[in-house]
Amino acid sequence: MAETQDASTGYMGEFHLGDGSPLVLKECQQVTGFDIPSEGNREQIEKTHLKSPGWRREYLSGFYEDSDFEVTLNSRPLSDTDKMLEAANKAGDTRPFKCVLPEDGEPVAQITGTARCIGYSRGTLSADGVTEATATFRVVTVDDVEEYEVA
């Protein structure tokens, strides 16, 4: 993907989650936004000693800490997407995902990996607003960002 000087919106972005048996990636419908998943941060273990140079604390990188990301979408109870997210939350199993990242409305990159749904809220009803659902996922693995491939 060529570097551009302009920022871009998320228009035409997509989030897919594994569903069914065997697990097949299915696109979540009416997604309004999502956090771009990452592998997470490395735990920092202090190893400072009495002769640490320059009066500075010293650290050792340890385990990766789990990273969470959210997917927000228009709430539509009992839709196929709603049922899939509710089932993923109840199962608590590890499922494949794919995020499609656009630039100027065209898909240019994708991130694939596996995650567990650790929360799903259908949102809050209000008199003058769209009800927005939120699914929270905990990353298990994230593959490298790669050029978008048409399925």
mmCIF file of the C-alpha atoms, coordinates in Angstrom:
data_MODEL
# 
_entry.id   MODEL 
# 
loop_
_atom_site.group_PDB 
_atom_site.id 
_atom_site.type_symbol 
_atom_site.label_atom_id 
_atom_site.label_alt_id 
_atom_site.label_comp_id 
_atom_site.label_asym_id 
_atom_site.label_entity_id 
_atom_site.label_seq_id 
_atom_site.pdbx_PDB_ins_code 
_atom_site.Cartn_x 
_atom_site.Cartn_y 
_atom_site.Cartn_z 
_atom_site.occupancy 
_atom_site.B_iso_or_equiv 
_atom_site.pdbx_formal_charge 
_atom_site.auth_seq_id 
_atom_site.auth_comp_id 
_atom_site.auth_asym_id 
_atom_site.auth_atom_id 
_atom_site.pdbx_PDB_model_num 
ATOM 1   C CA . MET A 1 1   ? 0.000   0.000   0.000  1.00 0.00 ? 1   MET A CA 1 
ATOM 2   C CA . ALA A 1 2   ? 1.429   3.365   -1.013 1.00 0.00 ? 2   ALA A CA 1 
ATOM 3   C CA . GLU A 1 3   ? 1.887   6.016   1.633  1.00 0.00 ? 3   GLU A CA 1 
ATOM 4   C CA . THR A 1 4   ? -0.525  8.933   1.362  1.00 0.00 ? 4   THR A CA 1 
ATOM 5   C CA . GLN A 1 5   ? -0.411  12.359  2.923  1.00 0.00 ? 5   GLN A CA 1 
ATOM 6   C CA . ASP A 1 6   ? -4.127  12.523  3.695  1.00 0.00 ? 6   ASP A CA 1 
ATOM 7   C CA . ALA A 1 7   ? -6.006  10.961  6.569  1.00 0.00 ? 7   ALA A CA 1 
ATOM 8   C CA . SER A 1 8   ? -8.933  8.768   5.686  1.00 0.00 ? 8   SER A CA 1 
ATOM 9   C CA . THR A 1 9   ? -12.216 7.752   7.272  1.00 0.00 ? 9   THR A CA 1 
ATOM 10  C CA . GLY A 1 10  ? -13.312 4.243   8.147  1.00 0.00 ? 10  GLY A CA 1 
ATOM 11  C CA . TYR A 1 11  ? -15.950 4.296   5.414  1.00 0.00 ? 11  TYR A CA 1 
ATOM 12  C CA . MET A 1 12  ? -16.350 0.751   3.988  1.00 0.00 ? 12  MET A CA 1 
ATOM 13  C CA . GLY A 1 13  ? -14.458 -0.883  6.877  1.00 0.00 ? 13  GLY A CA 1 
ATOM 14  C CA . GLU A 1 14  ? -15.611 -4.359  7.866  1.00 0.00 ? 14  GLU A CA 1 
ATOM 15  C CA . PHE A 1 15  ? -15.458 -6.695  10.871 1.00 0.00 ? 15  PHE A CA 1 
ATOM 16  C CA . HIS A 1 16  ? -15.901 -10.449 10.389 1.00 0.00 ? 16  HIS A CA 1 
ATOM 17  C CA . LEU A 1 17  ? -16.210 -13.118 13.100 1.00 0.00 ? 17  LEU A CA 1 
ATOM 18  C CA . GLY A 1 18  ? -16.108 -16.903 12.956 1.00 0.00 ? 18  GLY A CA 1 
ATOM 19  C CA . ASP A 1 19  ? -19.531 -18.529 13.362 1.00 0.00 ? 19  ASP A CA 1 
ATOM 20  C CA . GLY A 1 20  ? -21.112 -21.933 12.865 1.00 0.00 ? 20  GLY A CA 1 
ATOM 21  C CA . SER A 1 21  ? -19.606 -25.386 12.791 1.00 0.00 ? 21  SER A CA 1 
ATOM 22  C CA . PRO A 1 22  ? -17.073 -25.459 11.295 1.00 0.00 ? 22  PRO A CA 1 
ATOM 23  C CA . LEU A 1 23  ? -16.271 -21.827 12.035 1.00 0.00 ? 23  LEU A CA 1 
ATOM 24  C CA . VAL A 1 24  ? -16.679 -19.669 8.933  1.00 0.00 ? 24  VAL A CA 1 
ATOM 25  C CA . LEU A 1 25  ? -15.980 -15.922 8.863  1.00 0.00 ? 25  LEU A CA 1 
ATOM 26  C CA . LYS A 1 26  ? -19.219 -13.931 8.641  1.00 0.00 ? 26  LYS A CA 1 
ATOM 27  C CA . GLU A 1 27  ? -19.403 -10.163 8.307  1.00 0.00 ? 27  GLU A CA 1 
ATOM 28  C CA . CYS A 1 28  ? -21.091 -8.320  11.165 1.00 0.00 ? 28  CYS A CA 1 
ATOM 29  C CA . GLN A 1 29  ? -23.766 -6.031  9.744  1.00 0.00 ? 29  GLN A CA 1 
ATOM 30  C CA . GLN A 1 30  ? -24.273 -2.313  10.490 1.00 0.00 ? 30  GLN A CA 1 
ATOM 31  C CA . VAL A 1 31  ? -20.903 -1.884  12.213 1.00 0.00 ? 31  VAL A CA 1 
ATOM 32  C CA . THR A 1 32  ? -20.386 1.776   13.123 1.00 0.00 ? 32  THR A CA 1 
ATOM 33  C CA . GLY A 1 33  ? -16.760 1.435   14.237 1.00 0.00 ? 33  GLY A CA 1 
ATOM 34  C CA . PHE A 1 34  ? -14.114 -0.808  15.770 1.00 0.00 ? 34  PHE A CA 1 
ATOM 35  C CA . ASP A 1 35  ? -10.785 -0.571  17.532 1.00 0.00 ? 35  ASP A CA 1 
ATOM 36  C CA . ILE A 1 36  ? -7.962  -1.895  15.395 1.00 0.00 ? 36  ILE A CA 1 
ATOM 37  C CA . PRO A 1 37  ? -6.752  -5.031  17.226 1.00 0.00 ? 37  PRO A CA 1 
ATOM 38  C CA . SER A 1 38  ? -3.151  -5.382  18.341 1.00 0.00 ? 38  SER A CA 1 
ATOM 39  C CA . GLU A 1 39  ? -1.108  -8.052  20.083 1.00 0.00 ? 39  GLU A CA 1 
ATOM 40  C CA . GLY A 1 40  ? -0.973  -5.977  23.283 1.00 0.00 ? 40  GLY A CA 1 
ATOM 41  C CA . ASN A 1 41  ? 1.796   -4.639  25.467 1.00 0.00 ? 41  ASN A CA 1 
ATOM 42  C CA . ARG A 1 42  ? 4.661   -6.470  27.086 1.00 0.00 ? 42  ARG A CA 1 
ATOM 43  C CA . GLU A 1 43  ? 4.639   -6.667  30.848 1.00 0.00 ? 43  GLU A CA 1 
ATOM 44  C CA . GLN A 1 44  ? 7.569   -4.733  32.361 1.00 0.00 ? 44  GLN A CA 1 
ATOM 45  C CA . ILE A 1 45  ? 9.327   -6.443  35.273 1.00 0.00 ? 45  ILE A CA 1 
ATOM 46  C CA . GLU A 1 46  ? 11.517  -4.220  37.383 1.00 0.00 ? 46  GLU A CA 1 
ATOM 47  C CA . LYS A 1 47  ? 15.103  -5.413  37.838 1.00 0.00 ? 47  LYS A CA 1 
ATOM 48  C CA . THR A 1 48  ? 16.605  -2.334  39.503 1.00 0.00 ? 48  THR A CA 1 
ATOM 49  C CA . HIS A 1 49  ? 19.554  -2.986  41.810 1.00 0.00 ? 49  HIS A CA 1 
ATOM 50  C CA . LEU A 1 50  ? 21.744  -0.922  44.117 1.00 0.00 ? 50  LEU A CA 1 
ATOM 51  C CA . LYS A 1 51  ? 24.168  -0.048  41.323 1.00 0.00 ? 51  LYS A CA 1 
ATOM 52  C CA . SER A 1 52  ? 21.713  0.596   38.476 1.00 0.00 ? 52  SER A CA 1 
ATOM 53  C CA . PRO A 1 53  ? 23.402  3.109   36.135 1.00 0.00 ? 53  PRO A CA 1 
ATOM 54  C CA . GLY A 1 54  ? 22.466  6.786   36.320 1.00 0.00 ? 54  GLY A CA 1 
ATOM 55  C CA . TRP A 1 55  ? 20.023  6.388   39.187 1.00 0.00 ? 55  TRP A CA 1 
ATOM 56  C CA . ARG A 1 56  ? 17.556  4.902   36.676 1.00 0.00 ? 56  ARG A CA 1 
ATOM 57  C CA . ARG A 1 57  ? 15.210  1.987   37.237 1.00 0.00 ? 57  ARG A CA 1 
ATOM 58  C CA . GLU A 1 58  ? 15.822  -0.983  34.952 1.00 0.00 ? 58  GLU A CA 1 
ATOM 59  C CA . TYR A 1 59  ? 13.215  -3.249  33.398 1.00 0.00 ? 59  TYR A CA 1 
ATOM 60  C CA . LEU A 1 60  ? 12.957  -6.601  31.670 1.00 0.00 ? 60  LEU A CA 1 
ATOM 61  C CA . SER A 1 61  ? 10.228  -7.338  29.127 1.00 0.00 ? 61  SER A CA 1 
ATOM 62  C CA . GLY A 1 62  ? 8.037   -10.205 30.263 1.00 0.00 ? 62  GLY A CA 1 
ATOM 63  C CA . PHE A 1 63  ? 4.820   -11.738 29.018 1.00 0.00 ? 63  PHE A CA 1 
ATOM 64  C CA . TYR A 1 64  ? 2.385   -10.075 26.646 1.00 0.00 ? 64  TYR A CA 1 
ATOM 65  C CA . GLU A 1 65  ? -0.632  -8.646  28.432 1.00 0.00 ? 65  GLU A CA 1 
ATOM 66  C CA . ASP A 1 66  ? -3.943  -9.394  26.775 1.00 0.00 ? 66  ASP A CA 1 
ATOM 67  C CA . SER A 1 67  ? -5.341  -6.626  24.616 1.00 0.00 ? 67  SER A CA 1 
ATOM 68  C CA . ASP A 1 68  ? -9.059  -5.894  24.295 1.00 0.00 ? 68  ASP A CA 1 
ATOM 69  C CA . PHE A 1 69  ? -10.889 -4.227  21.422 1.00 0.00 ? 69  PHE A CA 1 
ATOM 70  C CA . GLU A 1 70  ? -14.474 -3.132  20.884 1.00 0.00 ? 70  GLU A CA 1 
ATOM 71  C CA . VAL A 1 71  ? -16.805 -3.347  17.919 1.00 0.00 ? 71  VAL A CA 1 
ATOM 72  C CA . THR A 1 72  ? -19.785 -0.979  17.930 1.00 0.00 ? 72  THR A CA 1 
ATOM 73  C CA . LEU A 1 73  ? -22.824 -1.457  15.733 1.00 0.00 ? 73  LEU A CA 1 
ATOM 74  C CA . ASN A 1 74  ? -26.421 -0.406  15.386 1.00 0.00 ? 74  ASN A CA 1 
ATOM 75  C CA . SER A 1 75  ? -28.364 -2.582  17.808 1.00 0.00 ? 75  SER A CA 1 
ATOM 76  C CA . ARG A 1 76  ? -30.839 -4.856  16.066 1.00 0.00 ? 76  ARG A CA 1 
ATOM 77  C CA . PRO A 1 77  ? -32.014 -7.507  18.565 1.00 0.00 ? 77  PRO A CA 1 
ATOM 78  C CA . LEU A 1 78  ? -32.576 -10.976 17.074 1.00 0.00 ? 78  LEU A CA 1 
ATOM 79  C CA . SER A 1 79  ? -30.780 -10.141 13.801 1.00 0.00 ? 79  SER A CA 1 
ATOM 80  C CA . ASP A 1 80  ? -28.240 -12.700 12.542 1.00 0.00 ? 80  ASP A CA 1 
ATOM 81  C CA . THR A 1 81  ? -25.377 -10.481 13.760 1.00 0.00 ? 81  THR A CA 1 
ATOM 82  C CA . ASP A 1 82  ? -26.994 -10.055 17.190 1.00 0.00 ? 82  ASP A CA 1 
ATOM 83  C CA . LYS A 1 83  ? -27.483 -13.820 17.555 1.00 0.00 ? 83  LYS A CA 1 
ATOM 84  C CA . MET A 1 84  ? -23.901 -14.512 16.456 1.00 0.00 ? 84  MET A CA 1 
ATOM 85  C CA . LEU A 1 85  ? -22.423 -12.022 18.956 1.00 0.00 ? 85  LEU A CA 1 
ATOM 86  C CA . GLU A 1 86  ? -24.659 -13.253 21.776 1.00 0.00 ? 86  GLU A CA 1 
ATOM 87  C CA . ALA A 1 87  ? -23.624 -16.870 21.048 1.00 0.00 ? 87  ALA A CA 1 
ATOM 88  C CA . ALA A 1 88  ? -19.923 -15.913 20.915 1.00 0.00 ? 88  ALA A CA 1 
ATOM 89  C CA . ASN A 1 89  ? -20.220 -14.147 24.269 1.00 0.00 ? 89  ASN A CA 1 
ATOM 90  C CA . LYS A 1 90  ? -22.011 -17.091 25.914 1.00 0.00 ? 90  LYS A CA 1 
ATOM 91  C CA . ALA A 1 91  ? -19.593 -19.670 24.480 1.00 0.00 ? 91  ALA A CA 1 
ATOM 92  C CA . GLY A 1 92  ? -16.461 -17.759 25.506 1.00 0.00 ? 92  GLY A CA 1 
ATOM 93  C CA . ASP A 1 93  ? -14.532 -19.748 22.913 1.00 0.00 ? 93  ASP A CA 1 
ATOM 94  C CA . THR A 1 94  ? -11.709 -18.604 20.663 1.00 0.00 ? 94  THR A CA 1 
ATOM 95  C CA . ARG A 1 95  ? -12.883 -17.593 17.196 1.00 0.00 ? 95  ARG A CA 1 
ATOM 96  C CA . PRO A 1 96  ? -11.184 -16.252 14.087 1.00 0.00 ? 96  PRO A CA 1 
ATOM 97  C CA . PHE A 1 97  ? -11.739 -12.622 13.106 1.00 0.00 ? 97  PHE A CA 1 
ATOM 98  C CA . LYS A 1 98  ? -10.896 -10.356 10.202 1.00 0.00 ? 98  LYS A CA 1 
ATOM 99  C CA . CYS A 1 99  ? -10.853 -6.560  10.157 1.00 0.00 ? 99  CYS A CA 1 
ATOM 100 C CA . VAL A 1 100 ? -10.884 -4.846  6.769  1.00 0.00 ? 100 VAL A CA 1 
ATOM 101 C CA . LEU A 1 101 ? -9.189  -1.438  6.767  1.00 0.00 ? 101 LEU A CA 1 
ATOM 102 C CA . PRO A 1 102 ? -10.187 1.021   4.036  1.00 0.00 ? 102 PRO A CA 1 
ATOM 103 C CA . GLU A 1 103 ? -8.574  4.085   2.526  1.00 0.00 ? 103 GLU A CA 1 
ATOM 104 C CA . ASP A 1 104 ? -10.857 6.507   0.706  1.00 0.00 ? 104 ASP A CA 1 
ATOM 105 C CA . GLY A 1 105 ? -13.648 3.926   0.775  1.00 0.00 ? 105 GLY A CA 1 
ATOM 106 C CA . GLU A 1 106 ? -11.554 1.146   -0.793 1.00 0.00 ? 106 GLU A CA 1 
ATOM 107 C CA . PRO A 1 107 ? -10.322 -1.870  1.202  1.00 0.00 ? 107 PRO A CA 1 
ATOM 108 C CA . VAL A 1 108 ? -6.522  -1.790  1.287  1.00 0.00 ? 108 VAL A CA 1 
ATOM 109 C CA . ALA A 1 109 ? -5.464  -3.919  4.261  1.00 0.00 ? 109 ALA A CA 1 
ATOM 110 C CA . GLN A 1 110 ? -6.741  -6.586  6.582  1.00 0.00 ? 110 GLN A CA 1 
ATOM 111 C CA . ILE A 1 111 ? -5.873  -7.868  10.018 1.00 0.00 ? 111 ILE A CA 1 
ATOM 112 C CA . THR A 1 112 ? -6.690  -11.454 10.899 1.00 0.00 ? 112 THR A CA 1 
ATOM 113 C CA . GLY A 1 113 ? -6.353  -13.333 14.132 1.00 0.00 ? 113 GLY A CA 1 
ATOM 114 C CA . THR A 1 114 ? -8.273  -15.033 16.898 1.00 0.00 ? 114 THR A CA 1 
ATOM 115 C CA . ALA A 1 115 ? -10.160 -13.576 19.848 1.00 0.00 ? 115 ALA A CA 1 
ATOM 116 C CA . ARG A 1 116 ? -12.703 -14.396 22.533 1.00 0.00 ? 116 ARG A CA 1 
ATOM 117 C CA . CYS A 1 117 ? -15.871 -12.346 22.987 1.00 0.00 ? 117 CYS A CA 1 
ATOM 118 C CA . ILE A 1 118 ? -15.768 -11.269 26.643 1.00 0.00 ? 118 ILE A CA 1 
ATOM 119 C CA . GLY A 1 119 ? -18.788 -8.961  26.615 1.00 0.00 ? 119 GLY A CA 1 
ATOM 120 C CA . TYR A 1 120 ? -21.808 -8.035  24.556 1.00 0.00 ? 120 TYR A CA 1 
ATOM 121 C CA . SER A 1 121 ? -24.281 -5.244  25.314 1.00 0.00 ? 121 SER A CA 1 
ATOM 122 C CA . ARG A 1 122 ? -27.279 -4.474  23.144 1.00 0.00 ? 122 ARG A CA 1 
ATOM 123 C CA . GLY A 1 123 ? -27.115 -0.843  24.307 1.00 0.00 ? 123 GLY A CA 1 
ATOM 124 C CA . THR A 1 124 ? -29.520 1.611   25.899 1.00 0.00 ? 124 THR A CA 1 
ATOM 125 C CA . LEU A 1 125 ? -32.814 2.726   24.412 1.00 0.00 ? 125 LEU A CA 1 
ATOM 126 C CA . SER A 1 126 ? -33.428 6.445   24.160 1.00 0.00 ? 126 SER A CA 1 
ATOM 127 C CA . ALA A 1 127 ? -36.210 8.569   22.725 1.00 0.00 ? 127 ALA A CA 1 
ATOM 128 C CA . ASP A 1 128 ? -34.034 10.458  20.278 1.00 0.00 ? 128 ASP A CA 1 
ATOM 129 C CA . GLY A 1 129 ? -31.043 8.331   19.352 1.00 0.00 ? 129 GLY A CA 1 
ATOM 130 C CA . VAL A 1 130 ? -29.939 5.145   17.677 1.00 0.00 ? 130 VAL A CA 1 
ATOM 131 C CA . THR A 1 131 ? -29.374 2.263   20.050 1.00 0.00 ? 131 THR A CA 1 
ATOM 132 C CA . GLU A 1 132 ? -25.763 1.135   19.714 1.00 0.00 ? 132 GLU A CA 1 
ATOM 133 C CA . ALA A 1 133 ? -24.569 -2.353  20.667 1.00 0.00 ? 133 ALA A CA 1 
ATOM 134 C CA . THR A 1 134 ? -20.999 -3.055  21.785 1.00 0.00 ? 134 THR A CA 1 
ATOM 135 C CA . ALA A 1 135 ? -19.087 -6.324  21.557 1.00 0.00 ? 135 ALA A CA 1 
ATOM 136 C CA . THR A 1 136 ? -15.811 -6.561  23.476 1.00 0.00 ? 136 THR A CA 1 
ATOM 137 C CA . PHE A 1 137 ? -13.153 -9.018  22.380 1.00 0.00 ? 137 PHE A CA 1 
ATOM 138 C CA . ARG A 1 138 ? -9.909  -10.179 23.994 1.00 0.00 ? 138 ARG A CA 1 
ATOM 139 C CA . VAL A 1 139 ? -7.113  -10.867 21.514 1.00 0.00 ? 139 VAL A CA 1 
ATOM 140 C CA . VAL A 1 140 ? -5.609  -14.358 21.507 1.00 0.00 ? 140 VAL A CA 1 
ATOM 141 C CA . THR A 1 141 ? -3.444  -13.936 18.390 1.00 0.00 ? 141 THR A CA 1 
ATOM 142 C CA . VAL A 1 142 ? -3.015  -11.214 15.777 1.00 0.00 ? 142 VAL A CA 1 
ATOM 143 C CA . ASP A 1 143 ? -1.461  -11.947 12.420 1.00 0.00 ? 143 ASP A CA 1 
ATOM 144 C CA . ASP A 1 144 ? 0.464   -9.245  10.588 1.00 0.00 ? 144 ASP A CA 1 
ATOM 145 C CA . VAL A 1 145 ? -1.383  -6.539  8.719  1.00 0.00 ? 145 VAL A CA 1 
ATOM 146 C CA . GLU A 1 146 ? -1.493  -7.620  5.102  1.00 0.00 ? 146 GLU A CA 1 
ATOM 147 C CA . GLU A 1 147 ? -2.758  -6.401  1.751  1.00 0.00 ? 147 GLU A CA 1 
ATOM 148 C CA . TYR A 1 148 ? -6.505  -6.867  1.394  1.00 0.00 ? 148 TYR A CA 1 
ATOM 149 C CA . GLU A 1 149 ? -7.561  -10.069 -0.338 1.00 0.00 ? 149 GLU A CA 1 
ATOM 150 C CA . VAL A 1 150 ? -11.002 -10.533 -1.852 1.00 0.00 ? 150 VAL A CA 1 
ATOM 151 C CA . ALA A 1 151 ? -12.572 -13.637 -0.306 1.00 0.00 ? 151 ALA A CA 1 
# 
